[in-house]
């Protein structure tokens, strides 16, 4: 996903947060009837790993496209 400089200046950038994603996934699973806690439930461990992997993957592929000016070009998000 590439964003232009104007989008970044307006604050339309995506904040990636694995713990928030993890909470969202857990809530969605519970809403769907899954048991995510208890003595034999390992959903939290699995969801944590998935959330961290998703954030890591998206951030490793993210680019910002600056379309004008002396800094024009495509840059990796750090």
JSON list of C-alpha atoms in Angstrom, two decimals:
[
{"chain": "A", "resi": 1, "resn": "UNK", "atom": "CA", "xyz": [0.00, 0.00, 0.00]},
{"chain": "A", "resi": 2, "resn": "UNK", "atom": "CA", "xyz": [1.55, 3.28, -1.07]},
{"chain": "A", "resi": 3, "resn": "UNK", "atom": "CA", "xyz": [0.54, 6.62, 0.43]},
{"chain": "A", "resi": 4, "resn": "UNK", "atom": "CA", "xyz": [1.38, 9.98, -0.96]},
{"chain": "A", "resi": 5, "resn": "UNK", "atom": "CA", "xyz": [2.91, 12.78, 1.11]},
{"chain": "A", "resi": 6, "resn": "UNK", "atom": "CA", "xyz": [-0.42, 14.62, 1.41]},
{"chain": "A", "resi": 7, "resn": "UNK", "atom": "CA", "xyz": [-2.03, 11.54, 2.99]},
{"chain": "A", "resi": 8, "resn": "UNK", "atom": "CA", "xyz": [0.78, 11.28, 5.51]},
{"chain": "A", "resi": 9, "resn": "UNK", "atom": "CA", "xyz": [0.56, 14.98, 6.36]},
{"chain": "A", "resi": 10, "resn": "UNK", "atom": "CA", "xyz": [-3.19, 14.62, 6.97]},
{"chain": "A", "resi": 11, "resn": "UNK", "atom": "CA", "xyz": [-2.46, 11.75, 9.34]},
{"chain": "A", "resi": 12, "resn": "UNK", "atom": "CA", "xyz": [-4.02, 9.07, 7.14]},
{"chain": "A", "resi": 13, "resn": "UNK", "atom": "CA", "xyz": [-1.26, 6.62, 7.91]},
{"chain": "A", "resi": 14, "resn": "UNK", "atom": "CA", "xyz": [-1.91, 3.21, 9.36]},
{"chain": "A", "resi": 15, "resn": "UNK", "atom": "CA", "xyz": [-0.72, 2.53, 12.84]},
{"chain": "A", "resi": 16, "resn": "UNK", "atom": "CA", "xyz": [0.20, -1.11, 13.25]},
{"chain": "A", "resi": 17, "resn": "UNK", "atom": "CA", "xyz": [-0.18, -2.47, 16.76]},
{"chain": "A", "resi": 18, "resn": "UNK", "atom": "CA", "xyz": [0.06, -6.23, 17.37]},
{"chain": "A", "resi": 19, "resn": "UNK", "atom": "CA", "xyz": [-1.55, -6.14, 20.86]},
{"chain": "A", "resi": 20, "resn": "UNK", "atom": "CA", "xyz": [-4.57, -4.21, 19.55]},
{"chain": "A", "resi": 21, "resn": "UNK", "atom": "CA", "xyz": [-4.88, -6.61, 16.62]},
{"chain": "A", "resi": 22, "resn": "UNK", "atom": "CA", "xyz": [-4.61, -9.52, 19.05]},
{"chain": "A", "resi": 23, "resn": "UNK", "atom": "CA", "xyz": [-7.44, -8.10, 21.17]},
{"chain": "A", "resi": 24, "resn": "UNK", "atom": "CA", "xyz": [-9.60, -7.60, 18.08]},
{"chain": "A", "resi": 25, "resn": "UNK", "atom": "CA", "xyz": [-9.02, -11.17, 16.91]},
{"chain": "A", "resi": 26, "resn": "UNK", "atom": "CA", "xyz": [-9.81, -12.59, 20.37]},
{"chain": "A", "resi": 27, "resn": "UNK", "atom": "CA", "xyz": [-13.02, -10.54, 20.53]},
{"chain": "A", "resi": 28, "resn": "UNK", "atom": "CA", "xyz": [-14.09, -11.69, 17.07]},
{"chain": "A", "resi": 29, "resn": "UNK", "atom": "CA", "xyz": [-13.37, -15.32, 17.95]},
{"chain": "A", "resi": 30, "resn": "UNK", "atom": "CA", "xyz": [-15.37, -15.03, 21.18]},
{"chain": "A", "resi": 31, "resn": "UNK", "atom": "CA", "xyz": [-18.23, -13.36, 19.29]},
{"chain": "A", "resi": 32, "resn": "UNK", "atom": "CA", "xyz": [-18.22, -16.36, 16.96]},
{"chain": "A", "resi": 33, "resn": "UNK", "atom": "CA", "xyz": [-18.52, -18.76, 19.92]},
{"chain": "A", "resi": 34, "resn": "UNK", "atom": "CA", "xyz": [-14.89, -19.80, 20.42]},
{"chain": "A", "resi": 35, "resn": "UNK", "atom": "CA", "xyz": [-13.57, -20.40, 23.94]},
{"chain": "A", "resi": 36, "resn": "UNK", "atom": "CA", "xyz": [-10.35, -18.40, 24.18]},
{"chain": "A", "resi": 37, "resn": "UNK", "atom": "CA", "xyz": [-9.51, -18.83, 27.85]},
{"chain": "A", "resi": 38, "resn": "UNK", "atom": "CA", "xyz": [-9.37, -21.63, 30.36]},
{"chain": "A", "resi": 39, "resn": "UNK", "atom": "CA", "xyz": [-7.06, -24.43, 31.44]},
{"chain": "A", "resi": 40, "resn": "UNK", "atom": "CA", "xyz": [-6.73, -26.05, 28.00]},
{"chain": "A", "resi": 41, "resn": "UNK", "atom": "CA", "xyz": [-7.28, -23.03, 25.76]},
{"chain": "A", "resi": 42, "resn": "UNK", "atom": "CA", "xyz": [-4.26, -21.96, 23.73]},
{"chain": "A", "resi": 43, "resn": "UNK", "atom": "CA", "xyz": [-6.07, -19.48, 21.51]},
{"chain": "A", "resi": 44, "resn": "UNK", "atom": "CA", "xyz": [-4.28, -16.53, 23.14]},
{"chain": "A", "resi": 45, "resn": "UNK", "atom": "CA", "xyz": [-0.86, -17.95, 22.25]},
{"chain": "A", "resi": 46, "resn": "UNK", "atom": "CA", "xyz": [-1.91, -18.67, 18.67]},
{"chain": "A", "resi": 47, "resn": "UNK", "atom": "CA", "xyz": [-3.62, -15.30, 18.21]},
{"chain": "A", "resi": 48, "resn": "UNK", "atom": "CA", "xyz": [-0.57, -13.49, 19.59]},
{"chain": "A", "resi": 49, "resn": "UNK", "atom": "CA", "xyz": [1.69, -15.23, 17.08]},
{"chain": "A", "resi": 50, "resn": "UNK", "atom": "CA", "xyz": [-0.71, -14.47, 14.20]},
{"chain": "A", "resi": 51, "resn": "UNK", "atom": "CA", "xyz": [-1.09, -10.80, 15.18]},
{"chain": "A", "resi": 52, "resn": "UNK", "atom": "CA", "xyz": [2.68, -10.32, 15.44]},
{"chain": "A", "resi": 53, "resn": "UNK", "atom": "CA", "xyz": [3.23, -12.05, 12.08]},
{"chain": "A", "resi": 54, "resn": "UNK", "atom": "CA", "xyz": [0.58, -9.93, 10.33]},
{"chain": "A", "resi": 55, "resn": "UNK", "atom": "CA", "xyz": [2.02, -6.67, 11.67]},
{"chain": "A", "resi": 56, "resn": "UNK", "atom": "CA", "xyz": [5.59, -7.73, 10.82]},
{"chain": "A", "resi": 57, "resn": "UNK", "atom": "CA", "xyz": [4.61, -8.73, 7.28]},
{"chain": "A", "resi": 58, "resn": "UNK", "atom": "CA", "xyz": [2.64, -5.56, 6.55]},
{"chain": "A", "resi": 59, "resn": "UNK", "atom": "CA", "xyz": [5.36, -3.31, 7.95]},
{"chain": "A", "resi": 60, "resn": "UNK", "atom": "CA", "xyz": [8.09, -5.12, 6.00]},
{"chain": "A", "resi": 61, "resn": "UNK", "atom": "CA", "xyz": [6.19, -4.51, 2.75]},
{"chain": "A", "resi": 62, "resn": "UNK", "atom": "CA", "xyz": [4.93, -0.97, 3.44]},
{"chain": "A", "resi": 63, "resn": "UNK", "atom": "CA", "xyz": [6.07, 1.85, 1.18]},
{"chain": "A", "resi": 64, "resn": "UNK", "atom": "CA", "xyz": [5.45, 5.57, 1.05]},
{"chain": "A", "resi": 65, "resn": "UNK", "atom": "CA", "xyz": [5.23, 7.26, -2.32]},
{"chain": "A", "resi": 66, "resn": "UNK", "atom": "CA", "xyz": [6.33, 10.90, -2.40]},
{"chain": "A", "resi": 67, "resn": "UNK", "atom": "CA", "xyz": [5.03, 12.20, -5.72]},
{"chain": "A", "resi": 68, "resn": "UNK", "atom": "CA", "xyz": [6.63, 15.63, -5.96]},
{"chain": "A", "resi": 69, "resn": "UNK", "atom": "CA", "xyz": [9.46, 17.81, -4.73]},
{"chain": "A", "resi": 70, "resn": "UNK", "atom": "CA", "xyz": [13.11, 17.09, -4.18]},
{"chain": "A", "resi": 71, "resn": "UNK", "atom": "CA", "xyz": [12.26, 13.98, -2.15]},
{"chain": "A", "resi": 72, "resn": "UNK", "atom": "CA", "xyz": [10.08, 12.38, -4.85]},
{"chain": "A", "resi": 73, "resn": "UNK", "atom": "CA", "xyz": [10.34, 8.62, -4.88]},
{"chain": "A", "resi": 74, "resn": "UNK", "atom": "CA", "xyz": [9.20, 5.49, -3.09]},
{"chain": "A", "resi": 75, "resn": "UNK", "atom": "CA", "xyz": [10.52, 4.80, 0.39]},
{"chain": "A", "resi": 76, "resn": "UNK", "atom": "CA", "xyz": [10.26, 1.79, 2.70]},
{"chain": "A", "resi": 77, "resn": "UNK", "atom": "CA", "xyz": [8.41, 2.40, 5.97]},
{"chain": "A", "resi": 78, "resn": "UNK", "atom": "CA", "xyz": [10.60, 1.81, 9.02]}
]
